[in-house]
Short mmCIF file of C-alpha atoms in Angstrom, two decimals:
data_model
loop_
_atom_site.label_atom_id
_atom_site.label_comp_id
_atom_site.label_asym_id
_atom_site.label_seq_id
_atom_site.Cartn_x
_atom_site.Cartn_y
_atom_site.Cartn_z
CA MET U 13 70.51 1.55 -38.18
CA GLY U 14 72.03 4.37 -40.20
CA VAL U 15 70.48 3.36 -43.49
CA ASP U 16 70.14 6.21 -45.94
CA VAL U 17 66.55 6.08 -47.02
CA GLN U 18 66.00 9.71 -47.89
CA ARG U 19 65.43 10.39 -51.54
CA PRO U 20 65.36 13.63 -53.47
CA TRP U 21 62.12 15.46 -52.98
CA PRO U 22 60.24 16.30 -55.08
CA PRO U 23 60.87 13.50 -57.56
CA GLU U 24 61.61 14.31 -61.20
CA PRO U 25 58.35 14.59 -63.11
CA VAL U 26 57.56 11.87 -65.61
CA PRO U 27 57.56 13.07 -69.21
CA TRP U 28 53.98 12.49 -70.23
CA GLN U 29 54.58 13.78 -73.73
CA GLY U 30 54.79 11.17 -76.44
CA ARG U 31 52.74 8.57 -74.56
CA ARG U 32 49.32 9.79 -75.65
CA VAL U 33 48.77 10.81 -72.09
CA PRO U 34 47.13 14.13 -71.27
CA HIS U 35 49.89 16.60 -70.66
CA LEU U 36 50.28 18.00 -67.23
CA GLN U 37 48.90 21.41 -67.99
CA PRO U 38 49.47 24.30 -65.68
CA ALA U 39 45.92 23.89 -64.40
CA GLY U 40 46.10 26.27 -61.47
CA SER U 41 46.79 25.83 -57.80
CA PRO U 42 44.51 24.23 -55.24
CA SER U 43 41.99 26.64 -53.81
CA PRO U 44 40.15 24.85 -51.00
CA PRO U 45 36.81 26.12 -49.71
CA ARG U 46 37.02 28.89 -47.13
CA GLY U 47 37.35 27.60 -43.61
CA PHE U 48 38.19 24.03 -44.68
CA LEU U 49 40.70 22.75 -42.12
CA ASP U 50 40.30 18.99 -42.45
CA ALA U 51 42.78 18.06 -45.17
CA ALA U 52 43.87 14.92 -43.31
CA SER U 53 40.42 13.45 -43.97
CA GLY U 54 40.71 14.26 -47.67
CA GLU U 55 41.44 17.25 -49.87
CA PRO U 56 39.27 18.72 -52.60
CA LEU U 57 40.22 17.63 -56.11
CA HIS U 58 43.35 19.35 -57.42
CA PRO U 59 42.64 21.37 -60.58
CA ALA U 60 45.28 19.40 -62.50
CA ALA U 61 43.56 16.17 -61.45
CA ARG U 62 40.22 17.44 -62.70
CA ALA U 63 41.71 18.24 -66.11
CA ALA U 64 43.39 14.83 -66.33
CA PHE U 65 40.23 13.06 -65.20
CA GLU U 66 38.14 14.70 -67.88
CA ALA U 67 40.72 13.96 -70.57
CA ALA U 68 40.94 10.34 -69.49
CA LEU U 69 37.17 9.88 -69.58
CA ASP U 70 37.47 10.33 -73.33
CA ALA U 71 40.87 8.74 -73.90
CA GLY U 72 40.89 5.96 -71.29
CA TRP U 73 37.49 4.30 -71.33
CA ALA U 74 38.54 1.06 -72.99
CA ASP U 75 39.75 -2.19 -71.44
CA PRO U 76 43.54 -1.92 -71.14
CA GLY U 77 43.75 -5.70 -71.55
CA ARG U 78 42.51 -5.66 -75.17
CA LEU U 79 44.45 -5.32 -78.39
CA TYR U 80 42.83 -2.52 -80.37
CA GLY U 81 43.62 1.18 -80.57
CA ALA U 82 41.38 2.48 -77.81
CA ALA U 83 42.56 -0.33 -75.54
CA ARG U 84 46.19 0.48 -76.26
CA ARG U 85 45.50 4.12 -75.38
CA ALA U 86 43.96 3.01 -72.11
CA ARG U 87 46.96 0.78 -71.49
CA ALA U 88 49.32 3.70 -72.14
CA LEU U 89 47.41 5.84 -69.65
CA LEU U 90 47.49 3.12 -67.01
CA ASP U 91 51.21 2.53 -67.58
CA GLY U 92 51.87 6.25 -67.42
CA ALA U 93 49.90 6.65 -64.22
CA ARG U 94 51.76 3.73 -62.71
CA GLU U 95 55.14 5.07 -63.75
CA SER U 96 54.33 8.51 -62.39
CA VAL U 97 53.16 7.21 -59.00
CA ALA U 98 56.17 4.88 -58.83
CA ARG U 99 58.42 7.87 -59.35
CA GLY U 100 56.66 9.71 -56.54
CA LEU U 101 57.12 6.73 -54.22
CA GLY U 102 60.67 5.91 -55.30
CA CYS U 103 59.94 2.44 -56.59
CA ARG U 104 59.55 0.60 -59.89
CA ALA U 105 56.44 1.00 -62.01
CA ASP U 106 55.79 -2.74 -61.98
CA GLU U 107 55.65 -2.65 -58.19
CA VAL U 108 52.61 -0.33 -58.17
CA ARG U 109 48.96 -1.40 -58.16
CA PHE U 110 45.94 0.85 -58.00
CA ALA U 111 43.38 -0.10 -55.37
CA ALA U 112 39.88 1.23 -54.72
CA SER U 113 40.89 3.16 -51.60
CA GLY U 114 43.69 3.61 -49.12
CA THR U 115 41.83 1.27 -46.80
CA GLN U 116 41.67 -1.43 -49.46
CA ALA U 117 45.39 -0.96 -50.14
CA VAL U 118 46.18 -1.46 -46.44
CA HIS U 119 43.83 -4.44 -46.16
CA HIS U 120 45.27 -6.14 -49.25
CA GLY U 121 48.80 -5.21 -48.26
CA VAL U 122 48.51 -6.83 -44.83
CA ALA U 123 46.45 -9.82 -45.96
CA GLY U 124 48.78 -10.46 -48.91
CA LEU U 125 51.85 -10.50 -46.67
CA ALA U 126 50.08 -12.79 -44.20
CA ALA U 127 49.14 -15.13 -47.04
CA GLY U 128 52.65 -15.08 -48.49
CA ARG U 129 54.22 -15.92 -45.15
CA HIS U 130 51.65 -18.22 -43.60
CA ARG U 131 54.29 -20.92 -43.12
CA VAL U 132 56.34 -18.58 -40.94
CA GLY U 133 53.49 -17.97 -38.54
CA ARG U 134 50.52 -15.77 -37.87
CA HIS U 135 52.03 -13.30 -35.42
CA VAL U 136 51.78 -9.66 -36.55
CA VAL U 137 53.18 -6.43 -35.12
CA GLY U 138 52.12 -2.81 -35.47
CA SER U 139 52.21 0.41 -33.49
CA ALA U 140 49.39 1.21 -31.09
CA VAL U 141 48.52 4.30 -33.12
CA GLU U 142 48.00 2.79 -36.58
CA HIS U 143 45.00 3.91 -38.60
CA ALA U 144 41.86 1.88 -37.91
CA ALA U 145 42.19 0.31 -41.38
CA ALA U 146 45.55 -1.16 -40.41
CA LEU U 147 44.40 -2.24 -36.95
CA HIS U 148 41.46 -4.10 -38.48
CA ALA U 149 43.69 -5.70 -41.12
CA LEU U 150 46.22 -6.79 -38.48
CA ALA U 151 43.47 -8.24 -36.30
CA ALA U 152 42.08 -10.18 -39.25
CA ALA U 153 45.51 -11.52 -40.20
CA THR U 154 46.36 -13.05 -36.84
CA ASP U 155 44.91 -15.44 -34.28
CA ALA U 156 41.77 -13.90 -32.88
CA ALA U 157 42.56 -14.99 -29.33
CA ALA U 158 46.08 -13.56 -29.22
CA GLY U 159 45.49 -10.52 -31.38
CA PRO U 160 48.21 -8.37 -32.92
CA THR U 161 51.16 -7.16 -30.85
CA LEU U 162 50.72 -3.39 -30.68
CA VAL U 163 53.85 -1.51 -29.66
CA PRO U 164 53.13 1.39 -27.27
CA VAL U 165 53.98 4.99 -28.10
CA ASP U 166 55.37 7.83 -26.00
CA THR U 167 53.45 10.96 -25.06
CA LEU U 168 54.26 12.48 -28.46
CA GLY U 169 52.70 9.49 -30.21
CA ARG U 170 55.97 7.94 -31.44
CA VAL U 171 56.99 4.28 -31.23
CA ASP U 172 60.36 3.33 -29.83
CA PRO U 173 62.27 1.40 -32.53
CA ALA U 174 63.93 -0.78 -29.89
CA ALA U 175 60.53 -1.75 -28.45
CA PHE U 176 59.27 -2.43 -31.97
CA ALA U 177 62.32 -4.61 -32.67
CA ALA U 178 61.77 -6.49 -29.42
CA ALA U 179 58.22 -7.32 -30.48
CA LEU U 180 59.41 -9.20 -33.59
CA ARG U 181 59.45 -12.99 -33.13
CA PRO U 182 60.48 -15.99 -35.19
CA ASP U 183 56.81 -16.55 -36.06
CA THR U 184 56.16 -12.91 -37.01
CA ALA U 185 54.61 -12.87 -40.46
CA LEU U 186 54.63 -9.12 -40.95
CA ALA U 187 54.96 -5.73 -39.32
CA CYS U 188 53.09 -2.53 -40.03
CA LEU U 189 54.00 1.06 -39.27
CA GLN U 190 52.51 4.35 -40.41
CA SER U 191 54.90 6.92 -41.87
CA ALA U 192 53.30 9.59 -39.69
CA ASN U 193 50.29 9.69 -37.44
CA HIS U 194 47.01 10.75 -39.00
CA GLU U 195 45.59 12.36 -35.87
CA VAL U 196 48.52 14.20 -34.33
CA GLY U 197 51.03 14.44 -37.19
CA THR U 198 53.98 12.87 -35.36
CA VAL U 199 56.47 11.29 -37.78
CA GLN U 200 57.34 7.68 -37.00
CA PRO U 201 60.90 6.33 -37.05
CA VAL U 202 60.36 4.24 -40.17
CA PRO U 203 64.06 3.90 -41.15
CA ALA U 204 65.05 2.47 -37.76
CA VAL U 205 62.03 0.17 -37.59
CA ALA U 206 62.63 -0.94 -41.19
CA ALA U 207 66.24 -1.79 -40.33
CA ALA U 208 65.07 -3.88 -37.38
CA CYS U 209 62.52 -5.66 -39.55
CA ARG U 210 65.11 -6.36 -42.23
CA ALA U 211 67.50 -7.76 -39.63
CA ALA U 212 64.71 -10.04 -38.40
CA GLY U 213 63.65 -11.01 -41.92
CA VAL U 214 60.16 -9.61 -41.38
CA PRO U 215 58.47 -7.65 -44.20
CA LEU U 216 57.31 -4.16 -43.22
CA LEU U 217 54.18 -2.51 -44.54
CA VAL U 218 54.42 1.27 -44.37
CA ASP U 219 51.06 3.05 -44.26
CA ALA U 220 52.12 6.29 -45.94
CA ALA U 221 48.62 7.70 -46.40
CA GLN U 222 49.38 10.96 -44.62
CA SER U 223 52.87 11.50 -46.04
CA VAL U 224 52.76 10.79 -49.76
CA GLY U 225 52.76 14.09 -51.62
CA ARG U 226 53.91 16.01 -48.56
CA ALA U 227 57.29 14.66 -47.55
CA ALA U 228 59.85 12.17 -48.76
CA VAL U 229 58.56 8.70 -47.98
CA PRO U 230 61.20 6.43 -46.49
CA ALA U 231 62.32 3.96 -49.14
CA ASP U 232 62.87 0.97 -46.92
CA TRP U 233 59.52 -0.81 -47.08
CA SER U 234 58.32 -4.14 -48.40
CA VAL U 235 54.78 -2.94 -48.99
CA LEU U 236 53.49 0.61 -49.06
CA ALA U 237 49.90 1.84 -48.96
CA ALA U 238 48.62 5.31 -49.81
CA SER U 239 45.40 7.13 -50.58
CA ALA U 240 45.00 9.58 -53.47
CA HIS U 241 42.35 11.85 -51.99
CA LYS U 242 44.80 12.84 -49.28
CA TRP U 243 46.96 14.53 -51.93
CA GLY U 244 44.21 16.10 -54.01
CA GLY U 245 43.51 13.12 -56.20
CA PRO U 246 39.98 11.81 -56.57
CA PRO U 247 38.38 9.60 -53.92
CA GLY U 248 38.30 5.91 -54.71
CA VAL U 249 41.99 5.52 -55.57
CA GLY U 250 44.40 3.76 -53.27
CA VAL U 251 47.97 2.81 -54.07
CA LEU U 252 49.41 -0.56 -53.12
CA ALA U 253 53.11 -0.93 -53.86
CA VAL U 254 54.86 -4.27 -53.32
CA ARG U 255 58.63 -4.45 -53.64
CA THR U 256 59.93 -7.04 -56.05
CA GLY U 257 60.96 -10.14 -54.14
CA THR U 258 58.48 -9.62 -51.32
CA ARG U 259 56.46 -12.71 -50.45
CA TRP U 260 53.07 -11.16 -51.05
CA ARG U 261 50.12 -13.01 -52.52
CA LEU U 262 46.92 -11.46 -53.77
CA PRO U 263 44.30 -12.11 -51.09
CA GLY U 264 40.91 -13.33 -52.26
CA PRO U 265 40.01 -14.69 -55.66
CA GLY U 266 42.48 -14.09 -58.47
CA PRO U 267 43.99 -14.06 -60.89
CA ASP U 268 46.37 -11.24 -60.03
CA PRO U 269 46.53 -9.14 -63.22
CA SER U 270 50.02 -7.93 -62.19
CA ASP U 271 49.63 -4.95 -64.52
CA GLY U 272 48.84 -2.17 -62.09
CA ARG U 273 45.37 -3.37 -61.30
CA LEU U 274 43.72 -5.51 -58.71
CA PRO U 275 41.12 -7.92 -60.08
CA GLY U 276 38.34 -5.92 -61.68
CA PHE U 277 38.07 -2.99 -64.05
CA THR U 278 40.24 -0.21 -62.65
CA ASP U 279 38.84 3.31 -62.53
CA LEU U 280 41.43 4.48 -65.02
CA PRO U 281 40.41 8.16 -65.22
CA ALA U 282 40.61 8.35 -61.43
CA ALA U 283 43.98 6.57 -61.32
CA LEU U 284 45.38 8.93 -63.93
CA ALA U 285 43.98 11.95 -62.12
CA ALA U 286 45.58 10.67 -58.91
CA ALA U 287 48.95 10.38 -60.65
CA VAL U 288 48.71 13.87 -62.15
CA ALA U 289 47.68 15.35 -58.79
CA LEU U 290 50.66 13.68 -57.13
CA GLU U 291 53.04 15.19 -59.69
CA ALA U 292 51.48 18.60 -59.20
CA VAL U 293 51.61 18.57 -55.40
CA ALA U 294 55.09 17.04 -55.35
CA ALA U 295 56.39 19.82 -57.58
CA ALA U 296 54.88 22.44 -55.28
CA ALA U 297 55.60 20.57 -52.04
CA PRO U 298 58.79 22.17 -50.72
CA ALA U 299 57.44 25.72 -50.86
CA GLU U 300 53.86 24.91 -49.90
CA ASP U 301 54.84 22.64 -47.03
CA ALA U 302 57.09 25.34 -45.58
CA ARG U 303 54.16 27.75 -45.73
CA LEU U 304 51.79 25.26 -44.11
CA ARG U 305 54.35 24.39 -41.45
CA ALA U 306 54.62 28.04 -40.48
CA LEU U 307 50.82 28.34 -40.29
CA ALA U 308 50.58 25.17 -38.19
CA ASP U 309 53.32 26.52 -35.92
CA ARG U 310 51.24 29.63 -35.45
CA VAL U 311 48.23 27.51 -34.42
CA ARG U 312 50.43 25.53 -32.03
CA GLU U 313 51.66 28.72 -30.44
CA ARG U 314 48.45 30.79 -30.37
CA VAL U 315 45.91 28.21 -29.17
CA PRO U 316 47.48 27.63 -25.72
CA ALA U 317 48.15 31.37 -25.41
CA THR U 318 44.54 32.37 -26.03
CA VAL U 319 42.48 29.43 -24.74
CA PRO U 320 42.82 28.40 -21.07
CA ASP U 321 43.31 24.75 -20.15
CA VAL U 322 44.37 23.40 -23.53
CA GLN U 323 46.71 20.51 -24.21
CA VAL U 324 48.42 20.64 -27.62
CA VAL U 325 49.38 17.09 -28.58
CA GLY U 326 51.90 15.55 -30.98
CA ASP U 327 55.54 16.30 -31.72
CA PRO U 328 56.08 20.06 -32.14
CA ASP U 329 58.99 19.60 -34.56
CA ASP U 330 59.28 16.17 -36.13
CA ARG U 331 55.78 16.14 -37.57
CA LEU U 332 53.81 16.46 -40.77
CA PRO U 333 53.66 20.06 -41.93
CA HIS U 334 49.90 20.44 -41.93
CA ILE U 335 48.48 18.80 -38.79
CA VAL U 336 47.92 20.41 -35.35
CA THR U 337 45.81 18.75 -32.68
CA PHE U 338 44.73 20.01 -29.28
CA SER U 339 42.33 19.05 -26.50
CA CYS U 340 40.31 21.57 -24.50
CA LEU U 341 39.58 20.46 -20.94
CA TYR U 342 35.94 20.07 -19.81
CA VAL U 343 34.47 20.50 -23.27
CA ASP U 344 32.85 17.95 -25.54
CA GLY U 345 34.41 17.65 -28.96
CA GLU U 346 31.08 17.38 -30.72
CA ALA U 347 29.95 20.76 -29.36
CA LEU U 348 33.22 22.37 -30.47
CA ILE U 349 33.04 20.91 -33.98
CA THR U 350 29.39 21.90 -34.32
CA GLU U 351 30.02 25.48 -33.15
CA LEU U 352 32.99 25.78 -35.50
CA ASP U 353 30.90 24.43 -38.36
CA ALA U 354 28.23 27.06 -37.67
CA LEU U 355 30.95 29.69 -38.07
CA GLY U 356 32.13 28.15 -41.35
CA PHE U 357 35.10 26.11 -40.15
CA ALA U 358 35.51 22.41 -40.94
CA ALA U 359 37.71 20.49 -38.51
CA SER U 360 37.61 16.99 -37.07
CA SER U 361 37.84 15.51 -33.59
CA GLY U 362 39.12 12.35 -31.94
CA SER U 363 36.70 12.68 -29.05
CA SER U 364 34.43 9.74 -28.36
CA CYS U 365 31.26 11.78 -28.77
CA THR U 366 32.20 12.43 -32.40
CA SER U 367 32.95 8.81 -33.29
CA SER U 368 30.47 6.30 -34.61
CA THR U 369 31.52 3.81 -31.94
CA LEU U 370 31.43 6.30 -29.03
CA GLU U 371 34.94 5.15 -28.20
CA PRO U 372 37.63 7.80 -27.72
CA SER U 373 40.46 7.99 -30.25
CA HIS U 374 42.82 5.06 -29.66
CA VAL U 375 45.67 7.38 -30.70
CA LEU U 376 45.00 9.93 -27.96
CA VAL U 377 44.47 7.15 -25.40
CA ALA U 378 47.75 5.47 -26.38
CA MET U 379 49.56 8.80 -25.96
CA GLY U 380 48.00 9.39 -22.55
CA ALA U 381 46.45 12.59 -23.90
CA VAL U 382 43.11 14.08 -22.95
CA SER U 383 40.60 12.72 -25.47
CA HIS U 384 37.64 15.00 -24.78
CA GLY U 385 37.38 18.47 -26.29
CA ASN U 386 39.67 17.34 -29.09
CA VAL U 387 40.12 19.27 -32.32
CA ARG U 388 42.35 18.29 -35.24
CA VAL U 389 43.23 21.11 -37.59
CA SER U 390 44.78 19.88 -40.85
CA LEU U 391 45.65 22.51 -43.40
CA PRO U 392 44.81 21.84 -47.04
CA ARG U 393 47.24 22.90 -49.74
CA GLY U 394 46.37 26.40 -50.82
CA VAL U 395 44.70 27.31 -47.52
CA ARG U 396 44.61 31.07 -47.04
CA ALA U 397 46.57 32.41 -44.10
CA ASP U 398 43.57 34.60 -43.45
CA ASP U 399 41.41 31.52 -42.79
CA VAL U 400 43.85 30.32 -40.15
CA GLU U 401 43.85 33.76 -38.52
CA ARG U 402 40.05 33.87 -38.50
CA PHE U 403 39.99 30.42 -36.92
CA LEU U 404 42.42 31.56 -34.23
CA ALA U 405 40.29 34.65 -33.64
CA VAL U 406 37.02 32.78 -33.06
CA LEU U 407 38.34 29.74 -31.19
CA PRO U 408 38.66 31.35 -27.71
CA GLU U 409 35.04 32.54 -27.84
CA VAL U 410 33.82 29.18 -29.10
CA VAL U 411 35.54 27.30 -26.27
CA ALA U 412 34.36 29.84 -23.70
CA ARG U 413 30.77 29.57 -24.94
CA VAL U 414 30.75 25.77 -24.70
CA ARG U 415 32.34 25.92 -21.24
CA ASP U 416 29.76 28.44 -20.08
CA ARG U 417 26.97 26.21 -21.27
CA LEU U 418 28.40 23.28 -19.32
CA GLY U 419 28.99 25.44 -16.26
CA VAL U 420 32.69 24.57 -16.13
CA THR U 421 34.23 28.01 -16.63
CA GLY U 422 37.06 28.54 -14.17
CA LEU U 423 37.13 24.93 -13.07
CA MET L 15 22.71 5.46 -2.95
CA THR L 16 26.22 6.09 -1.72
CA LEU L 17 28.88 4.09 -3.49
CA ALA L 18 31.83 2.67 -1.58
CA VAL L 19 35.22 2.06 -3.14
CA PRO L 20 37.95 0.53 -0.93
CA GLY L 21 40.81 2.97 -0.42
CA ALA L 22 38.81 6.05 -1.38
CA ASP L 23 37.92 8.86 1.03
CA LEU L 24 35.25 10.22 -1.30
CA VAL L 25 33.40 8.58 -4.19
CA VAL L 26 31.99 10.50 -7.12
CA ASP L 27 29.20 8.71 -8.93
CA ALA L 28 29.66 9.53 -12.62
CA ARG L 29 27.79 6.50 -13.95
CA GLY L 30 25.72 7.30 -16.99
CA LEU L 31 27.65 10.51 -17.65
CA VAL L 32 29.51 10.78 -20.94
CA CYS L 33 32.73 12.61 -21.78
CA PRO L 34 33.68 15.18 -20.63
CA ARG L 35 31.34 14.98 -17.63
CA PRO L 36 33.24 12.36 -15.54
CA VAL L 37 36.36 14.55 -15.64
CA VAL L 38 34.28 17.66 -14.90
CA GLU L 39 32.86 15.94 -11.81
CA LEU L 40 36.38 14.90 -10.78
CA ALA L 41 37.65 18.48 -11.15
CA ARG L 42 34.72 19.79 -9.10
CA ALA L 43 35.05 17.25 -6.30
CA LEU L 44 38.81 17.10 -5.81
CA PRO L 45 39.10 20.50 -4.04
CA THR L 46 36.55 19.28 -1.47
CA VAL L 47 38.90 16.60 -0.10
CA PRO L 48 42.04 17.39 1.93
CA VAL L 49 45.45 17.25 0.27
CA GLY L 50 46.63 13.65 0.48
CA ALA L 51 43.12 12.21 0.40
CA VAL L 52 41.98 9.83 -2.34
CA LEU L 53 38.92 10.36 -4.48
CA ALA L 54 37.32 7.68 -6.65
CA VAL L 55 35.34 8.40 -9.80
CA VAL L 56 32.96 5.59 -10.73
CA ALA L 57 32.31 5.97 -14.45
CA ASP L 58 31.10 3.69 -17.21
CA ASP L 59 31.98 6.08 -20.04
CA PRO L 60 34.73 4.39 -22.12
CA ALA L 61 36.66 7.67 -22.35
CA ALA L 62 37.10 7.91 -18.56
CA ALA L 63 39.80 5.22 -18.41
CA GLY L 64 42.11 7.41 -20.46
CA ASP L 65 40.87 10.84 -19.54
CA VAL L 66 41.18 10.56 -15.75
CA PRO L 67 44.92 9.74 -15.82
CA ALA L 68 45.45 12.30 -18.62
CA TRP L 69 43.75 14.96 -16.49
CA CYS L 70 45.91 14.01 -13.50
CA ARG L 71 49.08 14.47 -15.54
CA LEU L 72 47.92 17.89 -16.74
CA ARG L 73 46.82 19.00 -13.27
CA GLN L 74 49.76 17.47 -11.38
CA GLN L 75 47.57 15.22 -9.28
CA GLU L 76 48.41 11.58 -8.58
CA TYR L 77 46.58 8.92 -10.54
CA VAL L 78 46.40 5.96 -8.16
CA GLY L 79 44.90 3.58 -10.73
CA PRO L 80 41.74 1.84 -11.85
CA ARG L 81 39.64 -0.50 -9.70
CA THR L 82 36.88 -2.89 -10.59
CA THR L 83 33.94 -2.44 -8.25
CA PRO L 84 30.47 -4.04 -8.14
CA ASP L 85 29.10 -0.67 -9.28
CA GLY L 86 31.39 -0.40 -12.31
CA PRO L 87 34.91 0.76 -13.14
CA ALA L 88 36.39 3.22 -10.62
CA PHE L 89 39.39 5.50 -11.10
CA LEU L 90 41.32 6.66 -8.03
CA VAL L 91 43.02 10.03 -7.71
CA ARG L 92 45.06 11.39 -4.80
CA ARG L 93 44.93 15.14 -4.28
CA LEU L 94 48.50 16.49 -4.24
CA SER L 95 47.81 20.23 -4.22
#
């Protein structure tokens, strides 16, 4: 299983010069709104992405499939964006397609593998803590009665590679594993699972939505999906990368343009802005991630020290730099999030009362963690240390106030 | 109406209560039974199935398991301390 899949991080930047592509200007660092602690849901637009977006509105409006000057400029921008993202992912430019969202990338990634391997069978495997987009795609790709095989996780939220390997069968069409968990930050053992999939001849889709732009993404995937607004790109840009030689077929009506697009007119300014944002955050990643990791460590340490009856969940060490999640006993998550919002802090929750379905987070349930009173803090790039300190200062009072209201203090 | 759950010394009726109330009722009621006794929480909130065992792990109480009863899903806990 000792496959070397680590690549240099950050990747070398793509030389934009000479391709009629807006240069990557030093456009400033991200400066998220005060109190914004929900980066895992999506970051504000990176200043470099804004500059690239505006430039591409003028330079990249034409149809890249046509043969006149403006079209060739659009084509050059699309090619450049593709090359840049490919560099960030460690793959070839012609393996990258831009999708309309991370969810669409996951859906097309799974459905395309299922279509490409329908003769093998319809069995699919994933971890129990995949993003809802992947769970829905897996369910749609397999027999409704049997459903996908979902491999359990331990109390840290991590799958056991041996259990994952044991779930692969001769009729397994595809497997799916996130690079790291979106709710608790735990990094998944992608290299070991990828090795098991390769040994079994099963293509692996890696949902790298939370990792791209923050950490080296393991290279050993057949299909990779990512989402630009998680790294400071604009919303409405997903990335779907399919390794050459993978049996993947465009789901739905074609034809497959095979030129970086899915069928339809790609939002080229947004794709370019996504690529420029990825270069910018990748260049800053080692230093910024170390800073965020230290801030997240401080949250991990201070919350249980200052708030009674709290369970901090997720791996304390092998995790994404920016995510910390905890559950406060006897409190409803909605009340916590609302109180925090009133004080100017934006965080999210996996508690059932905060979900549209009124179901608790399947991630917390799979980990055996308390799902009520849940708060996910995810630090945006550029977050001020002062904001984290202010959050830590108000949290004990907020929890105490909600507990008082429910009459559960001292329970 | 008093609910009965086989194997339980005390039954807490948490039907209609949403998270975190079923666990709150469990935490309130458990000290009222002797150590070694079993308490059942009857709860229809979907979060209870995960939260009752998670609470037991945190509080070092024994989660006996879920039961299906005519009155709804029940979750059994043995008081250890």
